[in-house]
mmCIF file of C-alpha atoms in Angstrom:
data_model
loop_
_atom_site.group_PDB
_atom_site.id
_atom_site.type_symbol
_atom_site.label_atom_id
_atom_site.label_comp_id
_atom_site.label_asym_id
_atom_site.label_seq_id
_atom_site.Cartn_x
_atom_site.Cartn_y
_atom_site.Cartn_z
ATOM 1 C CA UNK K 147 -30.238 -59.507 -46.165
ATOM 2 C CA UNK K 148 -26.208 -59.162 -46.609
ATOM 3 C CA UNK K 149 -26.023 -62.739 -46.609
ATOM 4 C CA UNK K 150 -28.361 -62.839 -49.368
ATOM 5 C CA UNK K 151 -26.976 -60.403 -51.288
ATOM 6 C CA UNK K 152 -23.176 -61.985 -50.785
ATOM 7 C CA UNK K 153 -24.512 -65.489 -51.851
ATOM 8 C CA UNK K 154 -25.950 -63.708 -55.373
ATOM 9 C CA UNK K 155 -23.065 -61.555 -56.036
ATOM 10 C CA UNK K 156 -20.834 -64.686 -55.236
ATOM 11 C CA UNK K 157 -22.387 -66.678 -57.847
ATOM 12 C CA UNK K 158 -23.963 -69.021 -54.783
ATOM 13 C CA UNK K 159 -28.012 -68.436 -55.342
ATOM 14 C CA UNK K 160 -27.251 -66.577 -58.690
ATOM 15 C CA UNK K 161 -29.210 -69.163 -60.584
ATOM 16 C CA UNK K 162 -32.382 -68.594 -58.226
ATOM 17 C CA UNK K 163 -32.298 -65.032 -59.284
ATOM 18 C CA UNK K 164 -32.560 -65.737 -62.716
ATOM 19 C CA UNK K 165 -35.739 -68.440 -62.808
ATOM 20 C CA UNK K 166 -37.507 -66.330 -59.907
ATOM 21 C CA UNK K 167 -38.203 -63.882 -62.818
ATOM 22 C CA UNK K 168 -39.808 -65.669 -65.519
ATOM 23 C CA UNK K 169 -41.357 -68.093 -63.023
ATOM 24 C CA UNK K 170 -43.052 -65.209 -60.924
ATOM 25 C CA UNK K 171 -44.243 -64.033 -65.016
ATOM 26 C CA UNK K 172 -45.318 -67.211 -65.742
ATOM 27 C CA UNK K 173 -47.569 -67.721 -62.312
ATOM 28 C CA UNK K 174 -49.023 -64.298 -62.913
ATOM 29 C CA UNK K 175 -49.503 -64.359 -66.572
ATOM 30 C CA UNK K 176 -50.378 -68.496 -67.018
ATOM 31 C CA UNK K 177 -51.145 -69.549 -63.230
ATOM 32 C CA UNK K 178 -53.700 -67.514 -61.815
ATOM 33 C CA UNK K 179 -56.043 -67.619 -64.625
ATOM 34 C CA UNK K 180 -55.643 -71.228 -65.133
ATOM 35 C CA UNK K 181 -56.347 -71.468 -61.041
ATOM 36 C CA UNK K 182 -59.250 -68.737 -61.634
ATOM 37 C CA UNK K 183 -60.885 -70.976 -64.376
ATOM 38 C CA UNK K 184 -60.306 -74.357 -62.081
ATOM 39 C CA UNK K 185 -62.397 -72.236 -59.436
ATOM 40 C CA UNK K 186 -65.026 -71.041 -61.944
ATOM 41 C CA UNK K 187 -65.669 -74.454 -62.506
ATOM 42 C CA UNK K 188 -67.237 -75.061 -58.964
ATOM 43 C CA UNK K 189 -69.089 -71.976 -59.334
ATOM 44 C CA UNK K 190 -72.460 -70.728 -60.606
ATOM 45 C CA UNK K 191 -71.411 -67.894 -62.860
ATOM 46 C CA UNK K 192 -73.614 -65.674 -64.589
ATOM 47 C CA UNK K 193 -73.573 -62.092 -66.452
ATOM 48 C CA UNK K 194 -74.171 -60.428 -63.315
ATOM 49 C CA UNK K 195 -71.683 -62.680 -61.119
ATOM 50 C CA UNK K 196 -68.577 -62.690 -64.066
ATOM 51 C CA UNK K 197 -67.000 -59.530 -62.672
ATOM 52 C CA UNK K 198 -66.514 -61.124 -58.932
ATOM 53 C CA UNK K 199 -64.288 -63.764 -57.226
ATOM 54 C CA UNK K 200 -67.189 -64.737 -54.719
ATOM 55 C CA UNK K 201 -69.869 -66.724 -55.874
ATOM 56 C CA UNK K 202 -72.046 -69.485 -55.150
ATOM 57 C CA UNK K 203 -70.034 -72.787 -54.865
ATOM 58 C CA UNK K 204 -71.960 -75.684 -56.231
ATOM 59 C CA UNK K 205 -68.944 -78.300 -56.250
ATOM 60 C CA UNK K 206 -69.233 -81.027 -58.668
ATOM 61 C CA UNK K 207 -72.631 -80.146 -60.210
ATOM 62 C CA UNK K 208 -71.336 -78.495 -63.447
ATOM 63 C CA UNK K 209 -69.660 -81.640 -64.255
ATOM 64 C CA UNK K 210 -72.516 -83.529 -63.521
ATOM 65 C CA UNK K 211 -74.623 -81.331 -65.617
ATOM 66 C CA UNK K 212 -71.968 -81.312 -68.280
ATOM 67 C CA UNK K 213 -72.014 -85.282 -68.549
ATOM 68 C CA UNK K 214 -75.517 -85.501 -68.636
ATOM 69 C CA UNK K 215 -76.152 -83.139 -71.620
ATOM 70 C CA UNK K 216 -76.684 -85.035 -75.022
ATOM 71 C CA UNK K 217 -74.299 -83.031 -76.848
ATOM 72 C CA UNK K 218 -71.366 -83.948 -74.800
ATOM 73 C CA UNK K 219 -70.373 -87.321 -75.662
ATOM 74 C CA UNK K 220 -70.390 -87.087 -78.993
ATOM 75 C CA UNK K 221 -68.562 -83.876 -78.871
ATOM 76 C CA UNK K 222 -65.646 -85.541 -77.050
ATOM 77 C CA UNK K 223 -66.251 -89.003 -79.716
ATOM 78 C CA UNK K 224 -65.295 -85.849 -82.448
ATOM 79 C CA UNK K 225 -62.327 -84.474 -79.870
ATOM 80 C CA UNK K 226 -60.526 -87.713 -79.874
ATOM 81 C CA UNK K 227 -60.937 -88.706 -83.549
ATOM 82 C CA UNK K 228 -59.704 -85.403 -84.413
ATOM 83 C CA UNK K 229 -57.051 -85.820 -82.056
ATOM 84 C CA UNK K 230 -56.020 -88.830 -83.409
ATOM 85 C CA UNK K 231 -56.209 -88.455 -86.735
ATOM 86 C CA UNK K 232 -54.767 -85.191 -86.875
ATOM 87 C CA UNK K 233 -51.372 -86.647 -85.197
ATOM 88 C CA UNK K 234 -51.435 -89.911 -86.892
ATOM 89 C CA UNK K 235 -51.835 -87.870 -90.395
ATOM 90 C CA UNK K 236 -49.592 -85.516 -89.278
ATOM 91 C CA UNK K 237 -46.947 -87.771 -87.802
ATOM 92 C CA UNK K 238 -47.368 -90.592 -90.564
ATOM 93 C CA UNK K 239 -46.561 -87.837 -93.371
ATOM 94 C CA UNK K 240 -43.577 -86.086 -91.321
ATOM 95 C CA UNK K 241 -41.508 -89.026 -90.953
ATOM 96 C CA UNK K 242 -42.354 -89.753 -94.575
ATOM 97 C CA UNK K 243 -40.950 -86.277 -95.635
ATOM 98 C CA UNK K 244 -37.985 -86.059 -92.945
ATOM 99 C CA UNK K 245 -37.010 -89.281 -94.529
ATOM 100 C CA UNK K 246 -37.129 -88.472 -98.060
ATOM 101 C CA UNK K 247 -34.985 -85.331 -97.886
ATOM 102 C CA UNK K 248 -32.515 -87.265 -95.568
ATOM 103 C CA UNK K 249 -31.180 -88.602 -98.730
ATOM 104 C CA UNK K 250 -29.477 -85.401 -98.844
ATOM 105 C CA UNK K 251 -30.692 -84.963 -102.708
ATOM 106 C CA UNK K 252 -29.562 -81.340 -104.509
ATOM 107 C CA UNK K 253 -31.585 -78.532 -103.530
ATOM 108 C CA UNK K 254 -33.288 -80.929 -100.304
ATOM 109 C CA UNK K 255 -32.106 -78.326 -97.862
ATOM 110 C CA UNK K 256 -34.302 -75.203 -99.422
ATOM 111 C CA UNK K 257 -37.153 -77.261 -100.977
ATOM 112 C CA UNK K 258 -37.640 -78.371 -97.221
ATOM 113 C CA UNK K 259 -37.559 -74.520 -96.199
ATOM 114 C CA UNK K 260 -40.700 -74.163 -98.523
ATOM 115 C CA UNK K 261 -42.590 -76.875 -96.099
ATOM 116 C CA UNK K 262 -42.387 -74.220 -93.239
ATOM 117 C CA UNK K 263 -44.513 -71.682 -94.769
ATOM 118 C CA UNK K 264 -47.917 -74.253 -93.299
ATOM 119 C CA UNK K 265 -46.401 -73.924 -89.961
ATOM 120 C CA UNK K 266 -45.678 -70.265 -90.178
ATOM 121 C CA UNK K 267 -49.258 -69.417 -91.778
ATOM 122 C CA UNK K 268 -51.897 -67.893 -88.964
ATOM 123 C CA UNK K 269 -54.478 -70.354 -88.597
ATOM 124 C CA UNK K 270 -57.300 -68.087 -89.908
ATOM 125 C CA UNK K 271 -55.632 -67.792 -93.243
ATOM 126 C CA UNK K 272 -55.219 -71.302 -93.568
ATOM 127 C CA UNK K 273 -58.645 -71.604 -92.731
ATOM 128 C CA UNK K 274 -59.373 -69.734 -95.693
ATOM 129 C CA UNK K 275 -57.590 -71.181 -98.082
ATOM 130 C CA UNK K 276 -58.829 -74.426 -97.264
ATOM 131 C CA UNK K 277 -61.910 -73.108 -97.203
ATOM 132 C CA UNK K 278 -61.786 -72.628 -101.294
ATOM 133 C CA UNK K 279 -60.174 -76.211 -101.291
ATOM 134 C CA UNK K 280 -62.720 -77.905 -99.466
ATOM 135 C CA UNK K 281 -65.697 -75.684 -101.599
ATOM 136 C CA UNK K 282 -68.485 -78.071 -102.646
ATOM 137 C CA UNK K 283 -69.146 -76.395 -106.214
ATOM 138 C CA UNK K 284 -65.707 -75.498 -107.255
ATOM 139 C CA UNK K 285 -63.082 -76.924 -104.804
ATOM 140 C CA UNK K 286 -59.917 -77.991 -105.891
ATOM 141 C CA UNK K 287 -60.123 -80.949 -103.757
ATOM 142 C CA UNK K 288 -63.448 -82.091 -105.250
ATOM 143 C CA UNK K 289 -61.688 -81.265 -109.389
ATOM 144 C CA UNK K 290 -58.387 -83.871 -108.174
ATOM 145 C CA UNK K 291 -61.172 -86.409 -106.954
ATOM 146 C CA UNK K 292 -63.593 -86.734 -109.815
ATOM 147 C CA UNK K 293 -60.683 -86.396 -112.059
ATOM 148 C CA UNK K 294 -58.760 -89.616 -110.551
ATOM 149 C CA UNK K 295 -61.951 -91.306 -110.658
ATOM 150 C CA UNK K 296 -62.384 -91.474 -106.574
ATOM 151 C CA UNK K 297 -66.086 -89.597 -107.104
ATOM 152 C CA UNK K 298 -68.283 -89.328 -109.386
ATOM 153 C CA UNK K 299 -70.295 -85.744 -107.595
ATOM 154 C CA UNK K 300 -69.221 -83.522 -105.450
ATOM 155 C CA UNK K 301 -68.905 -83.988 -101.693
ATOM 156 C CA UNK K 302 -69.936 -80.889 -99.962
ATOM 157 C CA UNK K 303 -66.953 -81.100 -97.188
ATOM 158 C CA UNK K 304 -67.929 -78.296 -94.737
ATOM 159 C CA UNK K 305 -72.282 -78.953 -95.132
ATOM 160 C CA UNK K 306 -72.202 -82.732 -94.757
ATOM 161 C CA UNK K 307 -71.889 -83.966 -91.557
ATOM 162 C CA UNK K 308 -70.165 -86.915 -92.630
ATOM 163 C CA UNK K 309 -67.566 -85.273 -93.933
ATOM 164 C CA UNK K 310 -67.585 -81.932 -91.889
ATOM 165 C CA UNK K 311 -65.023 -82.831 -89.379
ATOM 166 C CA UNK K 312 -62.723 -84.950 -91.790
ATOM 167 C CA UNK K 313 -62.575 -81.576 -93.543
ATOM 168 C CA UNK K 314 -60.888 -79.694 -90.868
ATOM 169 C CA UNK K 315 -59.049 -83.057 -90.387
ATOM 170 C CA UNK K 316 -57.221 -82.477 -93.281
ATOM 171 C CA UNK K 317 -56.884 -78.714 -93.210
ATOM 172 C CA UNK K 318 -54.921 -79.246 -89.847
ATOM 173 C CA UNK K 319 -52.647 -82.251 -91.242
ATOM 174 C CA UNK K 320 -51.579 -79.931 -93.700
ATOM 175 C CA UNK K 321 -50.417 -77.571 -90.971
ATOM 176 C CA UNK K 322 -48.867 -79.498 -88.401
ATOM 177 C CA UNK K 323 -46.989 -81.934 -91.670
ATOM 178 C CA UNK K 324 -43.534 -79.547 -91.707
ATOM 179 C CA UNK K 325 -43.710 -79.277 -87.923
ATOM 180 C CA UNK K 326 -43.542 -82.972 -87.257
ATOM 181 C CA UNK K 327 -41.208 -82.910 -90.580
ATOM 182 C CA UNK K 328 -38.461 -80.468 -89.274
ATOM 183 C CA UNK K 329 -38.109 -81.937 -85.419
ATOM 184 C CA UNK K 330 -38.046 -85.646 -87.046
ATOM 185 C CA UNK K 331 -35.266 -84.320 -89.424
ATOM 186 C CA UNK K 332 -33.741 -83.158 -86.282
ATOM 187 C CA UNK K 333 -33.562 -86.589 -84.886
ATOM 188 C CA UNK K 334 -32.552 -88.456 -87.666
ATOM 189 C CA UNK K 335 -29.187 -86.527 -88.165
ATOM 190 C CA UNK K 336 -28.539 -87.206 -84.459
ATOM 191 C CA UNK K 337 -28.389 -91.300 -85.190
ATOM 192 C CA UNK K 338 -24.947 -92.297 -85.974
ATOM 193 C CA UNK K 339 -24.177 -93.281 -89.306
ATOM 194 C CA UNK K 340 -21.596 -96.089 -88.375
ATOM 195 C CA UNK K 341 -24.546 -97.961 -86.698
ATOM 196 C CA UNK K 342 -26.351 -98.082 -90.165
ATOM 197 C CA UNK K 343 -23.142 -99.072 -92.130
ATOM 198 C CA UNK K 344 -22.201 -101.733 -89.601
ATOM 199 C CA UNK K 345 -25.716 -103.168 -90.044
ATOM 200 C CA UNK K 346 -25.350 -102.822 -93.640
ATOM 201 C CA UNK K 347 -22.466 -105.256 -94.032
ATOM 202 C CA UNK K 348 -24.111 -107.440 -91.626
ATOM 203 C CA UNK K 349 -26.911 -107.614 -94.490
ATOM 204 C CA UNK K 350 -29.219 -105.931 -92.995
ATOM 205 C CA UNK K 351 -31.911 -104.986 -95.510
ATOM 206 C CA UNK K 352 -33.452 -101.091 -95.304
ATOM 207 C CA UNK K 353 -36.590 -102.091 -93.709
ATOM 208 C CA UNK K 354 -34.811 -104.106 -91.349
ATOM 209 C CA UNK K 355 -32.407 -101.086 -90.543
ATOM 210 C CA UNK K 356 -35.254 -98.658 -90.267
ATOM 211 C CA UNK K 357 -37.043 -101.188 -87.560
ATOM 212 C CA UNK K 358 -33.658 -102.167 -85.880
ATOM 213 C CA UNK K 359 -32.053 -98.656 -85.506
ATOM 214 C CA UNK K 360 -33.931 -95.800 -87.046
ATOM 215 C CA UNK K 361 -37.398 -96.598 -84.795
ATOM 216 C CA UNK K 362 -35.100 -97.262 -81.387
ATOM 217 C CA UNK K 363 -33.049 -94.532 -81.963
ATOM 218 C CA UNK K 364 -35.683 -92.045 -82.186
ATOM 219 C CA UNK K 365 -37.660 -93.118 -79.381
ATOM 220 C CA UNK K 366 -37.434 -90.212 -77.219
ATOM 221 C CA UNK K 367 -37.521 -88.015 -80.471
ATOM 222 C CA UNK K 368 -41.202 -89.406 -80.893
ATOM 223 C CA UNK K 369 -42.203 -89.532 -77.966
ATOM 224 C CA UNK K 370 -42.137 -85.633 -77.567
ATOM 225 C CA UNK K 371 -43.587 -85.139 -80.833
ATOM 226 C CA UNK K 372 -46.524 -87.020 -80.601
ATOM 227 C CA UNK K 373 -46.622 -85.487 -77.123
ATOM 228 C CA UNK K 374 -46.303 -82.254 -78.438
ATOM 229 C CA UNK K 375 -48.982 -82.807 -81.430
ATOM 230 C CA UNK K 376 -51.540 -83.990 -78.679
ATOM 231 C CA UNK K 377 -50.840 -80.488 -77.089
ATOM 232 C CA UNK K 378 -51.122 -78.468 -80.159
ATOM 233 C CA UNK K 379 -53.687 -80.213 -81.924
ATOM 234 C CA UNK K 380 -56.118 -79.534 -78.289
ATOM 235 C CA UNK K 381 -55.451 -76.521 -78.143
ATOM 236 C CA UNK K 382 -56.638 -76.253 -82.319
ATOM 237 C CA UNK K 383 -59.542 -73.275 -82.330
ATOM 238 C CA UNK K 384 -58.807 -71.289 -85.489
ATOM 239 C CA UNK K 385 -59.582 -74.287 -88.293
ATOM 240 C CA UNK K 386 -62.670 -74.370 -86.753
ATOM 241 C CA UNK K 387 -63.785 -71.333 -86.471
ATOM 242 C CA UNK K 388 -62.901 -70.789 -90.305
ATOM 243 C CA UNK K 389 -64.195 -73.731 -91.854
ATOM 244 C CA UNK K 390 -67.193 -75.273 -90.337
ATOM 245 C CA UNK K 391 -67.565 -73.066 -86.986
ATOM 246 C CA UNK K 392 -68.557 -76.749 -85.563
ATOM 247 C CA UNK K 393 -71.590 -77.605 -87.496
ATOM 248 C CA UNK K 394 -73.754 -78.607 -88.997
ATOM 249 C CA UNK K 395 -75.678 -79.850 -85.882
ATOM 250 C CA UNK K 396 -72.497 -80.155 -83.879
ATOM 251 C CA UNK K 397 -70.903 -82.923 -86.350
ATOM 252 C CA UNK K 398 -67.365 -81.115 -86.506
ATOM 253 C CA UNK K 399 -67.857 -79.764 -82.646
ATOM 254 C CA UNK K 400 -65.199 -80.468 -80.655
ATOM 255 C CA UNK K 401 -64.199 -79.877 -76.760
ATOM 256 C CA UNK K 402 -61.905 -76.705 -77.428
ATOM 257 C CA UNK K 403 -64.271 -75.002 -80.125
ATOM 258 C CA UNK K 404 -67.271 -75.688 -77.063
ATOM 259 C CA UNK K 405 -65.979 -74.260 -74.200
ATOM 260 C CA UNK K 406 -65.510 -70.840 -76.237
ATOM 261 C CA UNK K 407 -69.447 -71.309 -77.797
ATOM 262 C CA UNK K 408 -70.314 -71.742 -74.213
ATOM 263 C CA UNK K 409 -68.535 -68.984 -72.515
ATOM 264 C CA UNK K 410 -68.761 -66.223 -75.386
ATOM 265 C CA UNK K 411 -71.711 -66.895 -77.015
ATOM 266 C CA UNK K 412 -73.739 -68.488 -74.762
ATOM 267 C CA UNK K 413 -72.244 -66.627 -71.940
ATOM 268 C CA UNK K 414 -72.390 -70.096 -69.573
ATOM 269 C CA UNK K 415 -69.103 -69.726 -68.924
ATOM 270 C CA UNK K 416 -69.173 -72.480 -65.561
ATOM 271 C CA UNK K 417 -69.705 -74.822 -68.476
ATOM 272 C CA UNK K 418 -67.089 -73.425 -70.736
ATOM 273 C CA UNK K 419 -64.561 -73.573 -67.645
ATOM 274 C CA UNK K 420 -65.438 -77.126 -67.009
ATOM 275 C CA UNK K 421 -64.797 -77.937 -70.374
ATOM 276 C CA UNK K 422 -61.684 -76.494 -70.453
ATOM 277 C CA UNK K 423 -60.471 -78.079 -66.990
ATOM 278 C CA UNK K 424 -61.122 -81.272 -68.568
ATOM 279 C CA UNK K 425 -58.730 -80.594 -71.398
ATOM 280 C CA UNK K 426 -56.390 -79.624 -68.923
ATOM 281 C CA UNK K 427 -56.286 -82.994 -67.696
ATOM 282 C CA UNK K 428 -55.089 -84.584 -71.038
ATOM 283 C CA UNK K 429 -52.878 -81.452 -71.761
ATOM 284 C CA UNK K 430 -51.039 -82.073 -68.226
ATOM 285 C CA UNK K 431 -50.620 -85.625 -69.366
ATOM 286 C CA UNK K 432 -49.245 -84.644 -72.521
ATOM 287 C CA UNK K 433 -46.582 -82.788 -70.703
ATOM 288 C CA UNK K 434 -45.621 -85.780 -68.399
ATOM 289 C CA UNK K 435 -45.246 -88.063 -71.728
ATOM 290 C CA UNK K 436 -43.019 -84.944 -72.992
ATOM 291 C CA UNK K 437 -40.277 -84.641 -70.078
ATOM 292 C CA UNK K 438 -40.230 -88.298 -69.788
ATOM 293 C CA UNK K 439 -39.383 -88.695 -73.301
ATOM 294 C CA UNK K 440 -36.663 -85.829 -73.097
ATOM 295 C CA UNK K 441 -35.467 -86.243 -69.524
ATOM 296 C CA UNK K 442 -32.492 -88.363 -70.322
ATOM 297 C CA UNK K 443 -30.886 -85.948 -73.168
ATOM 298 C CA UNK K 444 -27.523 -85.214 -72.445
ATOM 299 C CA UNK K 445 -26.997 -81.230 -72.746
ATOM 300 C CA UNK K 446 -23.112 -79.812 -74.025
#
């Protein structure tokens, strides 16, 4: 023990001391209940059985039954094109954005400012404001449409299962755009500007610039964004709940918005935690692709 105490007052073990605490908050505040849910999953849980550790094990058979529902597949077909559309969207628009107000025009640093207020908006509220966009009698959305010509009636965004999901789609593009914006703005200013004026009076074009240096240079900078938007946009509940609450007929259901139908609403909750241990999968390899992307930072 006086050892131990000499190596923290010494500065030797110091370190330890400081990460024990968080890490010990983390494993009792994040780990057991992600290692309670793991076990649930192998479990037959019920009303009755919710409030106890010991239940029946029934190993792989709520993942079996999980598969073999109808429901499921195309629930996960709606997980991954939301997925993927959300980050594309949300990406695709970012970089345009960080790039525009790169320029350094007057009054660029404050107008980007105003782009935060998305990210800093609870998703419930932005639920409901998209909620009166998306309206199929007076939207906004459906007013800009006809007006440009793109429609000629309204499209009834949150009823129609064709366009149910694409309409919490958007909603969530629209929240995640000043996210991807700021932390793309971030690594832009890192890139050097003498590599762009060297390239410059070699005649290098813009487009050639931005493929040559801007896209290389920012590798690791997109790599943990996308990373990061695969995390955030999994983890996406509120939209849903707000805007379509995963219908009609489970056409805007996705994995996330499931496992809470099952679990609170349906009370299945062995199903729900399935779901959700699934998701943990792709959310663990999410955070691989993020600490290989940032790994080789240099820290002053």
């Amino acid at each position: 023990m006086r050892r131990l105490l000499l190596s923290i007052s010494d500065g030797r073990g110091f370190d330890i001391g400081l990460v024990s605490v968080p890490l010990a908050f983390l494993f009792a505040m994040a780990g057991l209940p992600l290692i309670y849910n793991i076990v649930m999953s192998f479990q037959e849980v019920d009303m009755f059985s919710l409030g106890t550790f010991a239940r029946p094990f029934v190993g792989f058979r709520n993942y079996v039954t999980l598969f073999s529902l109808p429901e499921t597949w195309p629930i996960l077909g709606n997980t991954a094109i939301f997925v993927v559309a959300s980050i594309a969207g949300q990406f695709t628009i970012g970089f345009a954005l960080a790039l525009f107000f790169w320029t350094g025009f007057p009054g660029s640093s404050w107008l980007r400012g105003l782009f935060l207020v998305s990210w800093v908006m609870p998703g419930l509220v932005v639920g409901a404001l998209w909620n009166w966009i998306l309206s199929g009698d007076f939207g906004v959305l459906n007013y800009l449409l006809r007006d440009w010509g793109v429609i000629s009636g309204n499209i009834f965004w949150r009823s129609d299962p064709a366009f149910s999901l694409w309409a919490v789609v958007i909603a969530n593009i629209w929240l995640g755009i000043s996210f991807n914006m700021i932390l793309l703005s971030v690594g832009l200013s890192a890139i050097p500007q003498d590599l762009y004026e060297a390239a410059e009076l070699d005649g290098a074009n813009v487009i050639q610039r931005f493929f040559t240096i801007t896209l290389p240079m920012m590798r690791s900078t997109i790599g943990a964004i996308v990373s990061l938007g695969l995390i955030f946009t999994l983890q996406q509940f509120d939209l849903f709940a707000a805007i379509t609450a995963g219908g009609p007929n489970n056409s805007s259901n996705v994995a996330q918005y499931w496992a809470w139908d099952l679990s609170f609403r349906q009370y299945d909750f062995a199903q729900g935690a399935t779901i959700s241990v699934i998701m943990i999968v792709f959310v663990m390899f999410a955070s691989v692709v993020y600490v290989r992307s940032t790994r080789h930072e240099v820290r002053g």
